[in-house]
PDB file of C-alpha atoms and ligand atoms in Angstrom:
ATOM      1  CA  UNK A   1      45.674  25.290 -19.392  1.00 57.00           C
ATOM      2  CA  UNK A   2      46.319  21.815 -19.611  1.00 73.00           C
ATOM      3  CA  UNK A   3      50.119  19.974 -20.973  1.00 83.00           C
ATOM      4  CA  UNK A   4      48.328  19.574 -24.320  1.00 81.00           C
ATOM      5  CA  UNK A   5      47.744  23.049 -25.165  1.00 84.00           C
ATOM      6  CA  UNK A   6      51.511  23.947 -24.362  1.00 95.00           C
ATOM      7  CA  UNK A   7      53.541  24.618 -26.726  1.00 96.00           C
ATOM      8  CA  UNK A   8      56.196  21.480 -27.071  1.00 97.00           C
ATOM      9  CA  UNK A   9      60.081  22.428 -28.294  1.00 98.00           C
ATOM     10  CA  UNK A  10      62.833  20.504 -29.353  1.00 98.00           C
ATOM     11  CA  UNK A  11      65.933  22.258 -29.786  1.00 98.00           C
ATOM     12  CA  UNK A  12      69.148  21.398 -30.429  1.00 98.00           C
ATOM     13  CA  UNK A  13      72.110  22.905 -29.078  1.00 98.00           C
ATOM     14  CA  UNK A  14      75.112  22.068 -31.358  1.00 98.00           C
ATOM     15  CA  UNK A  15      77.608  23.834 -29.247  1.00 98.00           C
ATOM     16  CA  UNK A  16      80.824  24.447 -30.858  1.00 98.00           C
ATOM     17  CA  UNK A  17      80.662  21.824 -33.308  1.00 98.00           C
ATOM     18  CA  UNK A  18      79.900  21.823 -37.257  1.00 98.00           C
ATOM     19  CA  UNK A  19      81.442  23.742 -39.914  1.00 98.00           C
ATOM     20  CA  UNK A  20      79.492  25.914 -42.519  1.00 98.00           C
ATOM     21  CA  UNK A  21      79.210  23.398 -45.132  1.00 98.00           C
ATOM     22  CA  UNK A  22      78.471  20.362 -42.336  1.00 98.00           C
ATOM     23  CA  UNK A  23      75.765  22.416 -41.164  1.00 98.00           C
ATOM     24  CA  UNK A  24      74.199  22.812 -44.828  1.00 98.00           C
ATOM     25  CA  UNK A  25      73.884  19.311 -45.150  1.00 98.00           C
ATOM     26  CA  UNK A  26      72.537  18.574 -41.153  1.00 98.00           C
ATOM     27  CA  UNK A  27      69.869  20.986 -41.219  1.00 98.00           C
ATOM     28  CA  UNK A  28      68.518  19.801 -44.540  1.00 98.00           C
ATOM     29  CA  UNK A  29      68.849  16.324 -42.848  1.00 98.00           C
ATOM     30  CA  UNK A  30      67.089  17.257 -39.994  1.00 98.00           C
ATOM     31  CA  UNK A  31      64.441  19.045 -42.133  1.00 98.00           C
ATOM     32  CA  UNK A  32      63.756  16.272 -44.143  1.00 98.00           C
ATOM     33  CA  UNK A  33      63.505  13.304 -41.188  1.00 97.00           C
ATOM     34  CA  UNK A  34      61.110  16.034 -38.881  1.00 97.00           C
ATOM     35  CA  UNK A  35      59.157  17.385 -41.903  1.00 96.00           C
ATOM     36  CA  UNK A  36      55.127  16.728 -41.018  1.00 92.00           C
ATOM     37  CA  UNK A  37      55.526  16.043 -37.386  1.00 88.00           C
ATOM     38  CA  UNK A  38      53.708  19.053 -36.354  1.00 87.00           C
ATOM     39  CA  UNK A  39      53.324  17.411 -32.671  1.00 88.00           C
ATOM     40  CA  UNK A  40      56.380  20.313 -31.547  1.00 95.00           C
ATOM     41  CA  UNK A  41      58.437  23.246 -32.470  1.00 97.00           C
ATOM     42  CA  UNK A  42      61.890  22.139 -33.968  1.00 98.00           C
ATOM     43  CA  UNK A  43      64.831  24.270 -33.338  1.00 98.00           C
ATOM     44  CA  UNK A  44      68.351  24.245 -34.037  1.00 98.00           C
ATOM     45  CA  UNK A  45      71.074  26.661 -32.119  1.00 98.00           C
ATOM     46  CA  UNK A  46      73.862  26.373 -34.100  1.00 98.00           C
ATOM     47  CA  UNK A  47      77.375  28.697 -33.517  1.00 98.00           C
ATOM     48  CA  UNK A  48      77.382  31.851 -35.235  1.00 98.00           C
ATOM     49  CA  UNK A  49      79.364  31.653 -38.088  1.00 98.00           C
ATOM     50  CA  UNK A  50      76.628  28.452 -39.154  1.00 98.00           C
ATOM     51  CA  UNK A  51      73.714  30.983 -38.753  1.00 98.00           C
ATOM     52  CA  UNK A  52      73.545  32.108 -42.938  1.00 98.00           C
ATOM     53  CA  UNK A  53      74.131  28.433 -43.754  1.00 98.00           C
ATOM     54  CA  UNK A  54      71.476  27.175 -41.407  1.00 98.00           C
ATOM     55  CA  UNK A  55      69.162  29.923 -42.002  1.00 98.00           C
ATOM     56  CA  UNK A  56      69.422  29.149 -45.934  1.00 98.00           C
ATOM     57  CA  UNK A  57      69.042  25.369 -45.304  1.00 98.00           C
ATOM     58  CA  UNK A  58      65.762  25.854 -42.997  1.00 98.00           C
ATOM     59  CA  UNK A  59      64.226  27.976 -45.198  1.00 97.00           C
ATOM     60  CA  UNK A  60      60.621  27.036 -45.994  1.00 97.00           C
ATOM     61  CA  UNK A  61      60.919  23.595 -43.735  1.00 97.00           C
ATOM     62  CA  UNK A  62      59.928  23.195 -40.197  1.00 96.00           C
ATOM     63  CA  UNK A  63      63.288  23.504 -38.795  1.00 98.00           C
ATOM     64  CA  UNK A  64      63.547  27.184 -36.990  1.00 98.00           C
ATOM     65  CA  UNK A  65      67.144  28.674 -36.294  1.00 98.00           C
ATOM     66  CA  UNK A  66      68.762  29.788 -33.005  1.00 98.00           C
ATOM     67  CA  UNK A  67      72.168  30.685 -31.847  1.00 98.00           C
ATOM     68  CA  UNK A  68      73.933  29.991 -28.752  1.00 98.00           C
ATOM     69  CA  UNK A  69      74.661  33.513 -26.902  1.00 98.00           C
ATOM     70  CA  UNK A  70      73.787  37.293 -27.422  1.00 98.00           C
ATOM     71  CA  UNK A  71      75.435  40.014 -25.969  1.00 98.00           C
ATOM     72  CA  UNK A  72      73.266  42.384 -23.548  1.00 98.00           C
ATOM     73  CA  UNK A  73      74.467  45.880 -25.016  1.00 98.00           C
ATOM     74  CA  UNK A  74      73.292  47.137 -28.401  1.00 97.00           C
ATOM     75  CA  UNK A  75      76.631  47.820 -30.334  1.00 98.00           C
ATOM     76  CA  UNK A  76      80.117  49.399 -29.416  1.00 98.00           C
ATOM     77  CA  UNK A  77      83.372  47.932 -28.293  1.00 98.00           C
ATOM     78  CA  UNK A  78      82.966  44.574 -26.888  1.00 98.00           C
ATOM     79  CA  UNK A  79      85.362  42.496 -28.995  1.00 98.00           C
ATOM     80  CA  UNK A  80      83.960  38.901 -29.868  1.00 97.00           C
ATOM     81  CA  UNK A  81      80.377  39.334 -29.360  1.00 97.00           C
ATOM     82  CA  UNK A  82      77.041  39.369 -30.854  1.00 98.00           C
ATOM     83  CA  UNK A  83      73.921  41.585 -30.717  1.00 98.00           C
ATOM     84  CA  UNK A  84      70.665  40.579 -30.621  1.00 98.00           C
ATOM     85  CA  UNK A  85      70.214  42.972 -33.558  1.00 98.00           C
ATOM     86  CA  UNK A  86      72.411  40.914 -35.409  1.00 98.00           C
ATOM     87  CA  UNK A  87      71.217  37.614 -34.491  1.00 98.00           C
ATOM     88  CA  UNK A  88      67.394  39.230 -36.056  1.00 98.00           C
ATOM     89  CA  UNK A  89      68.756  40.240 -39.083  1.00 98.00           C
ATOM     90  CA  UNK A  90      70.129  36.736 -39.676  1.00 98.00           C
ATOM     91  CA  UNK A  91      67.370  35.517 -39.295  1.00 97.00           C
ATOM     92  CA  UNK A  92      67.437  33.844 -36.125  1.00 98.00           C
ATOM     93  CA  UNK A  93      64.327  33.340 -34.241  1.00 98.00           C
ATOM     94  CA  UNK A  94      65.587  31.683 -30.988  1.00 98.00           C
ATOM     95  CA  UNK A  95      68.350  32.199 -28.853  1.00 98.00           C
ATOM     96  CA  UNK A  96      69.912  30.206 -25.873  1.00 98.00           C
ATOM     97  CA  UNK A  97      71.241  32.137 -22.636  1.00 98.00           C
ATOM     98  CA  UNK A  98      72.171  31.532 -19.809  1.00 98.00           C
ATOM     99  CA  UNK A  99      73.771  27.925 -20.924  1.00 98.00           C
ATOM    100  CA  UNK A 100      75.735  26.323 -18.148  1.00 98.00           C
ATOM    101  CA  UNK A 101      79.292  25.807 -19.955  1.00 98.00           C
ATOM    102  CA  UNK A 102      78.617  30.039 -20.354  1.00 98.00           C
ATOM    103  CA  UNK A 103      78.398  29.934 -16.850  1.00 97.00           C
ATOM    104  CA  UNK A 104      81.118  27.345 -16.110  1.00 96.00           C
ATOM    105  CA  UNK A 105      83.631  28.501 -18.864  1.00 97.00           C
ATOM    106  CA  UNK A 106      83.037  31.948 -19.512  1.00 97.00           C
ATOM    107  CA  UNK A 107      81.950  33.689 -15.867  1.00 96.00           C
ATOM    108  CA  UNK A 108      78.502  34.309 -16.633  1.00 97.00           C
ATOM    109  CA  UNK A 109      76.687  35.199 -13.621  1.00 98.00           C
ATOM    110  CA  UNK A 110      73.034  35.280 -13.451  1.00 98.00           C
ATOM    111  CA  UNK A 111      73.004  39.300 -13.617  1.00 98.00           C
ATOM    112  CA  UNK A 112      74.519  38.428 -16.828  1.00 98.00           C
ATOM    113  CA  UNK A 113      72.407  35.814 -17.802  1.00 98.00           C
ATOM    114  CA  UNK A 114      69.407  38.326 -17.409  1.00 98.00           C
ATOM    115  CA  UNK A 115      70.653  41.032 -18.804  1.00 98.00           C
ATOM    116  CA  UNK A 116      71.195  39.120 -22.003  1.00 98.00           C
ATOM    117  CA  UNK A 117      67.880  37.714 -21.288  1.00 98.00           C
ATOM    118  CA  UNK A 118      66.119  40.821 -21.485  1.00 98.00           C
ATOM    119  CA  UNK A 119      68.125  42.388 -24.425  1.00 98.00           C
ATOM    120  CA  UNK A 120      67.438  39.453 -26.403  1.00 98.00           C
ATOM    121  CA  UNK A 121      63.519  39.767 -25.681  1.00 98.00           C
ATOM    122  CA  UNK A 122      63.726  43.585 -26.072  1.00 98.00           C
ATOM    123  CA  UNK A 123      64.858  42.713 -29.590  1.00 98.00           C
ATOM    124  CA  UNK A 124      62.135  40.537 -30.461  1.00 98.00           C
ATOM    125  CA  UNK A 125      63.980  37.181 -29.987  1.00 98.00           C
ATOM    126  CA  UNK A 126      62.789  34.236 -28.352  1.00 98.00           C
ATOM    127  CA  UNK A 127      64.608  32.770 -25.639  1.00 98.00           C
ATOM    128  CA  UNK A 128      65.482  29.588 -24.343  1.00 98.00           C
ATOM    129  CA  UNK A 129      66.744  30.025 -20.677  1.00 98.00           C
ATOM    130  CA  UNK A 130      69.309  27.728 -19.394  1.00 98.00           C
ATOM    131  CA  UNK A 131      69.163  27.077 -15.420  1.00 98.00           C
ATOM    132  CA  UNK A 132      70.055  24.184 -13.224  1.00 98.00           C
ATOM    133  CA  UNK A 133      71.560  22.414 -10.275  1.00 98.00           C
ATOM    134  CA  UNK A 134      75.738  21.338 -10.209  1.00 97.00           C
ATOM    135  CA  UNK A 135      76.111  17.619  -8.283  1.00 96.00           C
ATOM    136  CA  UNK A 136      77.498  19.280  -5.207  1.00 96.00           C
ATOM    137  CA  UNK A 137      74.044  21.066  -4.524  1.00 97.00           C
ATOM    138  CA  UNK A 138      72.086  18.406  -5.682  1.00 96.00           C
ATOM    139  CA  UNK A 139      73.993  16.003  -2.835  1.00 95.00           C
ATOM    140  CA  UNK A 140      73.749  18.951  -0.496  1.00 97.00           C
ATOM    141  CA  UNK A 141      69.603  19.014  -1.141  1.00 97.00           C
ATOM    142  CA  UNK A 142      69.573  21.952  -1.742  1.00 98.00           C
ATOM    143  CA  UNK A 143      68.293  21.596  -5.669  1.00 98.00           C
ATOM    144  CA  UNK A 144      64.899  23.586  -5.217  1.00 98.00           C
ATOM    145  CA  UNK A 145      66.215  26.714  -3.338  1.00 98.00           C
ATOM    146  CA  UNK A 146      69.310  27.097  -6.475  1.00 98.00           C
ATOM    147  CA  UNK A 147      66.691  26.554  -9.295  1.00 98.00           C
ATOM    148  CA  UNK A 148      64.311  28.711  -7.610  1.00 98.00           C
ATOM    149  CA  UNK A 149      67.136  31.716  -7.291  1.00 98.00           C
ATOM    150  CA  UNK A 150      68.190  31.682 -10.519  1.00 98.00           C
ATOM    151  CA  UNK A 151      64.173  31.461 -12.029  1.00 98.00           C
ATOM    152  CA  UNK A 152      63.949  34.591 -10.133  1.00 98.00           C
ATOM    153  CA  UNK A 153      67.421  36.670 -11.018  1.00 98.00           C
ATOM    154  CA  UNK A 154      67.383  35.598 -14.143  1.00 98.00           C
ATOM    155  CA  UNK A 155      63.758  36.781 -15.027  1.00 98.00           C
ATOM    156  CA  UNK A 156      64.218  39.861 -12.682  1.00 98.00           C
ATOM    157  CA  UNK A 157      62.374  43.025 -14.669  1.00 98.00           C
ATOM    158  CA  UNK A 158      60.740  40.874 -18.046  1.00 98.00           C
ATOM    159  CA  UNK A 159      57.382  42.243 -18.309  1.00 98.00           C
ATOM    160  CA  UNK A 160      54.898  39.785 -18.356  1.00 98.00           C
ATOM    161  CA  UNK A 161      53.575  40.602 -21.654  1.00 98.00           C
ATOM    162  CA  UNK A 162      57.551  39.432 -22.494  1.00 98.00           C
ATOM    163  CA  UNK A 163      56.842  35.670 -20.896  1.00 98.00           C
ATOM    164  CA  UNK A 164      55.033  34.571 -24.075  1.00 98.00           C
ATOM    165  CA  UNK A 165      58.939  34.603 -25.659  1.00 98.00           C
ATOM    166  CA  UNK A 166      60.474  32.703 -22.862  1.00 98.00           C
ATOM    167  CA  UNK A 167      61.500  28.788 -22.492  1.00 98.00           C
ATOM    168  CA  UNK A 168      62.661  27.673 -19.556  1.00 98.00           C
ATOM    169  CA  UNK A 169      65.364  24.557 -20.131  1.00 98.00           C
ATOM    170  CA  UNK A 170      66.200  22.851 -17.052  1.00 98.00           C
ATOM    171  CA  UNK A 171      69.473  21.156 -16.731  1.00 98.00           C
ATOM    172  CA  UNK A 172      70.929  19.809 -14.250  1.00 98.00           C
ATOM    173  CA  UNK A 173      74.506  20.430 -14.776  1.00 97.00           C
ATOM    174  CA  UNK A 174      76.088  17.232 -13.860  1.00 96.00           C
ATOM    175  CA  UNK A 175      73.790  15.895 -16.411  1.00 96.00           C
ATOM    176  CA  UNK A 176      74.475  17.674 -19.238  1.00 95.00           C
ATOM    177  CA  UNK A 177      77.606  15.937 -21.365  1.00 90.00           C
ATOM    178  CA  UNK A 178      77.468  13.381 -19.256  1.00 92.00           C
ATOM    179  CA  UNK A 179      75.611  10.671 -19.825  1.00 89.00           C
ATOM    180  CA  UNK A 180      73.584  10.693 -16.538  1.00 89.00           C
ATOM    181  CA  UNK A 181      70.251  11.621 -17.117  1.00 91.00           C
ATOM    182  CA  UNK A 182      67.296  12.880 -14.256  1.00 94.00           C
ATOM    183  CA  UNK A 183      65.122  10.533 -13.892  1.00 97.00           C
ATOM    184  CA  UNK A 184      61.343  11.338 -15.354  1.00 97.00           C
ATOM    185  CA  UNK A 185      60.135  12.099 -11.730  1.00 98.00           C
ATOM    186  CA  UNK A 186      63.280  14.223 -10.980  1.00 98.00           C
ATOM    187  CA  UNK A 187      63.036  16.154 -13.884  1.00 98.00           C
ATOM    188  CA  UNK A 188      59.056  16.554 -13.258  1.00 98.00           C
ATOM    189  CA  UNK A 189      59.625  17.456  -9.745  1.00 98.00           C
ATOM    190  CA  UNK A 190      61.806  20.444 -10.630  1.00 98.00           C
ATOM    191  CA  UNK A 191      60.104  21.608 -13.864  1.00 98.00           C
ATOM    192  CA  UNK A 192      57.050  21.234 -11.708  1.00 98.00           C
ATOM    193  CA  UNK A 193      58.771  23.760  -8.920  1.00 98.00           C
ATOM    194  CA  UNK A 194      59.651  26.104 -11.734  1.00 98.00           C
ATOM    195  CA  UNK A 195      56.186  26.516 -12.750  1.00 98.00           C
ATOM    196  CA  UNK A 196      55.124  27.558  -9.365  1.00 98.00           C
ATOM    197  CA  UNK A 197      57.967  30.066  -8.934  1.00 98.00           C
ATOM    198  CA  UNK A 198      57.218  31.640 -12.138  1.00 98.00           C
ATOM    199  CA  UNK A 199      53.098  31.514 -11.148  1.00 98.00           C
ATOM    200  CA  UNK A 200      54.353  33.473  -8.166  1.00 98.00           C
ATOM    201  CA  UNK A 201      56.589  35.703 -10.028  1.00 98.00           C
ATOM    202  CA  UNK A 202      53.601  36.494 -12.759  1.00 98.00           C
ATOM    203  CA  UNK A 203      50.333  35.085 -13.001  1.00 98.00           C
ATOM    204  CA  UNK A 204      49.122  31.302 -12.955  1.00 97.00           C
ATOM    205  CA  UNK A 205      48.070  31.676 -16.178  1.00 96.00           C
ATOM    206  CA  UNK A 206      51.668  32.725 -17.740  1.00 97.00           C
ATOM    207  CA  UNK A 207      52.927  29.984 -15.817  1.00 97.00           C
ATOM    208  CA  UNK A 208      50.600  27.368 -17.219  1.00 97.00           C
ATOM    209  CA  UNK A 209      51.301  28.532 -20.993  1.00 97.00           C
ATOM    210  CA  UNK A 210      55.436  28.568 -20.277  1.00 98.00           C
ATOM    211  CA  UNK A 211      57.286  25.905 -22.140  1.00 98.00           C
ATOM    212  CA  UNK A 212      60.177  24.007 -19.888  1.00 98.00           C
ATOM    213  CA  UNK A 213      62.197  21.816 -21.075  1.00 98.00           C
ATOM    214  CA  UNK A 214      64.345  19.536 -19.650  1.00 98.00           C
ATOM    215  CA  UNK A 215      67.873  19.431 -20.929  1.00 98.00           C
ATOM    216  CA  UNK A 216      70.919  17.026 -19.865  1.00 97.00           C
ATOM    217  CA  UNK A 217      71.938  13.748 -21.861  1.00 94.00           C
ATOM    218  CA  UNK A 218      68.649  13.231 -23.690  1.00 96.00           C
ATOM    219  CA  UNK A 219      68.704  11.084 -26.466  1.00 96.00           C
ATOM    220  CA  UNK A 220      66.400   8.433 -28.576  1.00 95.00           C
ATOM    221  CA  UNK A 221      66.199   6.220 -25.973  1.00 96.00           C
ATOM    222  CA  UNK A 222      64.816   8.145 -23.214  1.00 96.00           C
ATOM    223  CA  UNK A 223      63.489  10.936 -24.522  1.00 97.00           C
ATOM    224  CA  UNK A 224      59.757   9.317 -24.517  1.00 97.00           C
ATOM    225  CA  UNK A 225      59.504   9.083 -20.895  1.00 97.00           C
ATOM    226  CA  UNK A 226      60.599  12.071 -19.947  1.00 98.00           C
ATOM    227  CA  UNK A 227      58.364  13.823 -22.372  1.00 97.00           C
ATOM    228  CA  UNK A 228      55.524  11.776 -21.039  1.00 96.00           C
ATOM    229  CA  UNK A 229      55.824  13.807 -17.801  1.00 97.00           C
ATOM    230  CA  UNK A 230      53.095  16.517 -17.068  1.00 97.00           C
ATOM    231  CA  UNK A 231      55.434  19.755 -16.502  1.00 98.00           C
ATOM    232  CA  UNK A 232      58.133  18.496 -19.404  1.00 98.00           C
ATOM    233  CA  UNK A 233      57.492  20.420 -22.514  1.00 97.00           C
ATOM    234  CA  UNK A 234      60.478  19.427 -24.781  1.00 97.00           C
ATOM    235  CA  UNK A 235      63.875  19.253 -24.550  1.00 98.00           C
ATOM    236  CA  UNK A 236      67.479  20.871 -24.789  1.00 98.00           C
ATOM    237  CA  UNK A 237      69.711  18.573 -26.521  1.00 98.00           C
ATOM    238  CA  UNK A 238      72.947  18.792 -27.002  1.00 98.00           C
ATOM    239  CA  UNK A 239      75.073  15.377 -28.186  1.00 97.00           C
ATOM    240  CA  UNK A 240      72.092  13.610 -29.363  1.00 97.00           C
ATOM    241  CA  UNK A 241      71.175  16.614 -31.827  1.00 98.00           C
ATOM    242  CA  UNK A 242      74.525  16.394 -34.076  1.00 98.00           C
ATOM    243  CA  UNK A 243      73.220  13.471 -35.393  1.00 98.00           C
ATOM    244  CA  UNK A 244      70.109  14.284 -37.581  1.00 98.00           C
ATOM    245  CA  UNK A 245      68.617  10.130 -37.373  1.00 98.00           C
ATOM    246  CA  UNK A 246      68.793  10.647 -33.744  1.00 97.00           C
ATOM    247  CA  UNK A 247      67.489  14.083 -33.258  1.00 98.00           C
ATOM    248  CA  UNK A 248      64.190  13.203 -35.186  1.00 97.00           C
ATOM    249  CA  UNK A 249      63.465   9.903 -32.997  1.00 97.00           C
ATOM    250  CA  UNK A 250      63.205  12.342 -30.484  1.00 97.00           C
ATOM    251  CA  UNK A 251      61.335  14.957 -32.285  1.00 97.00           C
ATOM    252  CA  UNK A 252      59.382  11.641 -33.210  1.00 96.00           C
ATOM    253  CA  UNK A 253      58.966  10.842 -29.331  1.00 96.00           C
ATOM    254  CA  UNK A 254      57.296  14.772 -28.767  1.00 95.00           C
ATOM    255  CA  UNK A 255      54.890  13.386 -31.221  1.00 91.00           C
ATOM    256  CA  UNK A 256      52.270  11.209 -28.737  1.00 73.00           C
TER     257      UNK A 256
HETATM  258  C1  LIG B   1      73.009  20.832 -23.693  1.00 66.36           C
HETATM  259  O1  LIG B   1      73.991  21.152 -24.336  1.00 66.36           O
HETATM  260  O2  LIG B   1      72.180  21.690 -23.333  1.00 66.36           O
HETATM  261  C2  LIG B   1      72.808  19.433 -23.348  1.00 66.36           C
HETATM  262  C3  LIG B   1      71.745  19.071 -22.664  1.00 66.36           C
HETATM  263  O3  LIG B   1      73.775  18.560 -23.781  1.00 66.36           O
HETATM  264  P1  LIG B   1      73.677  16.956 -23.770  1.00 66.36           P
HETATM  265  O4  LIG B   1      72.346  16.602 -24.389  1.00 66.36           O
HETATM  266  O5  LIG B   1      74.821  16.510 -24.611  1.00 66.36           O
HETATM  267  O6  LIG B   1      73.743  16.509 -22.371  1.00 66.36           O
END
């Protein structure tokens, strides 16, 4: 399978910004500026309480809804979080896990990070699976043996016939927020290296079909070149996707 016949994704991760009625208007903003450009998937992940208002605003556009974290157990006492159950009845279709501020902020681990993985796939929701480098390790050289360990906890027990509903976003963490961005040929070489993992974890095949993204300070103005790169899919964009004129130059730059 060649880059062309992969599927390309650009999602937005609003993170804890937006109110209900902000969100309203954005999506419909976003929906109208992207509508047509059938060149890649567009996807919002917006925080929960946005998820009926986004939902609502995407319906019958090309804008498809996500949220931002799902909980790994079913139902039952686990104050503050979601199900993936939930999340499907909303009428969300993707879901991000594994995002590093969950990591950095709120202790997930990546036996955490799978277990959501799976529950969320188990449920019929796509994922999008967050997984990168901090700075120290990339100084330390040490980039391909962290990215490699967490493509492999994190996807530890998903059936193959599961991969089809998996996106791999890689971020380098001192990128994201930050305004440092990988260069095309960084992010390449380490999309590149998660491809191989996951051929060795599945088949070549599933590997060739998986969409990765790369995720960390993306934005109109350099969102062209990385796309351009042969194992860079989409994107994961956080900042640059608040702003709806911004977000669709780079849904405009998946286009070539
Ligand atoms: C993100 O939140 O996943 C992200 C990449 O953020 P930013 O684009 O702001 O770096």
């Amino acid at each position: 399978m060649k880059k062309e016949s992969r599927k390309v994704i650009i999602a937005g991760n609003w993170k804890m910004n937006k109110t209900p009625s902000e969100t309203k208007v954005a999506v419909a903003e976003t929906a109208k500026l992207t509508s047509g450009k059938c060149g890649c998937e567009v996807v919002l992940c917006v925080p929960f309480v946005d998820i009926a208002a986004a939902t609502e605003a995407a319906k019958g556009t090309n804008v498809k809804i996500g949220a931002q974290n799902v909980h790994f157990k079913a139902s039952g006492a686990y104050t503050g979080e979601i199900s993936a159950a939930m999340l499907c009845e909303c009428g969300v279709e993707y879901v991000i896990v594994g995002h590093s501020e969950r990591r950095q902020y709120f202790g997930e681990t990546d036996e955490t990070v799978n277990l959501r993985t799976r529950a969320a796939l188990d449920a019929g929701l796509k994922v999008i699976l967050c997984l990168g480098e901090v700075l120290e390790q990339r100084q330390a050289g040490i980039t391909e043996e962290i990215v490699s360990m967490q493509t492999k906890l994190d996807l530890a027990g998903i059936p193959a016939e599961q991969m089809k509903n998996v996106v791999i976003a890689y971020e380098p963490v001192w990128a994201i927020g930050t305004g440092l961005t990988a260069t095309p040929e960084q992010a390449e070489e380490v999309c590149a290296m998660i491809r191989k993992v996951v051929a060795g974890l599945y088949t070549p095949e599933i590997a060739e079909a998986l969409t990765i993204q790369y995720g960390g300070s993306m934005n109109d103005g350099n969102a062209a070149e990385l796309l351009a790169k042969l194992d860079v899919d989409g994107g994961l964009i956080g900042g640059a996707s608040l702003v709806p004129e911004k977000f669709a130059k780079i849904v405009d730059a998946a286009q070539a």
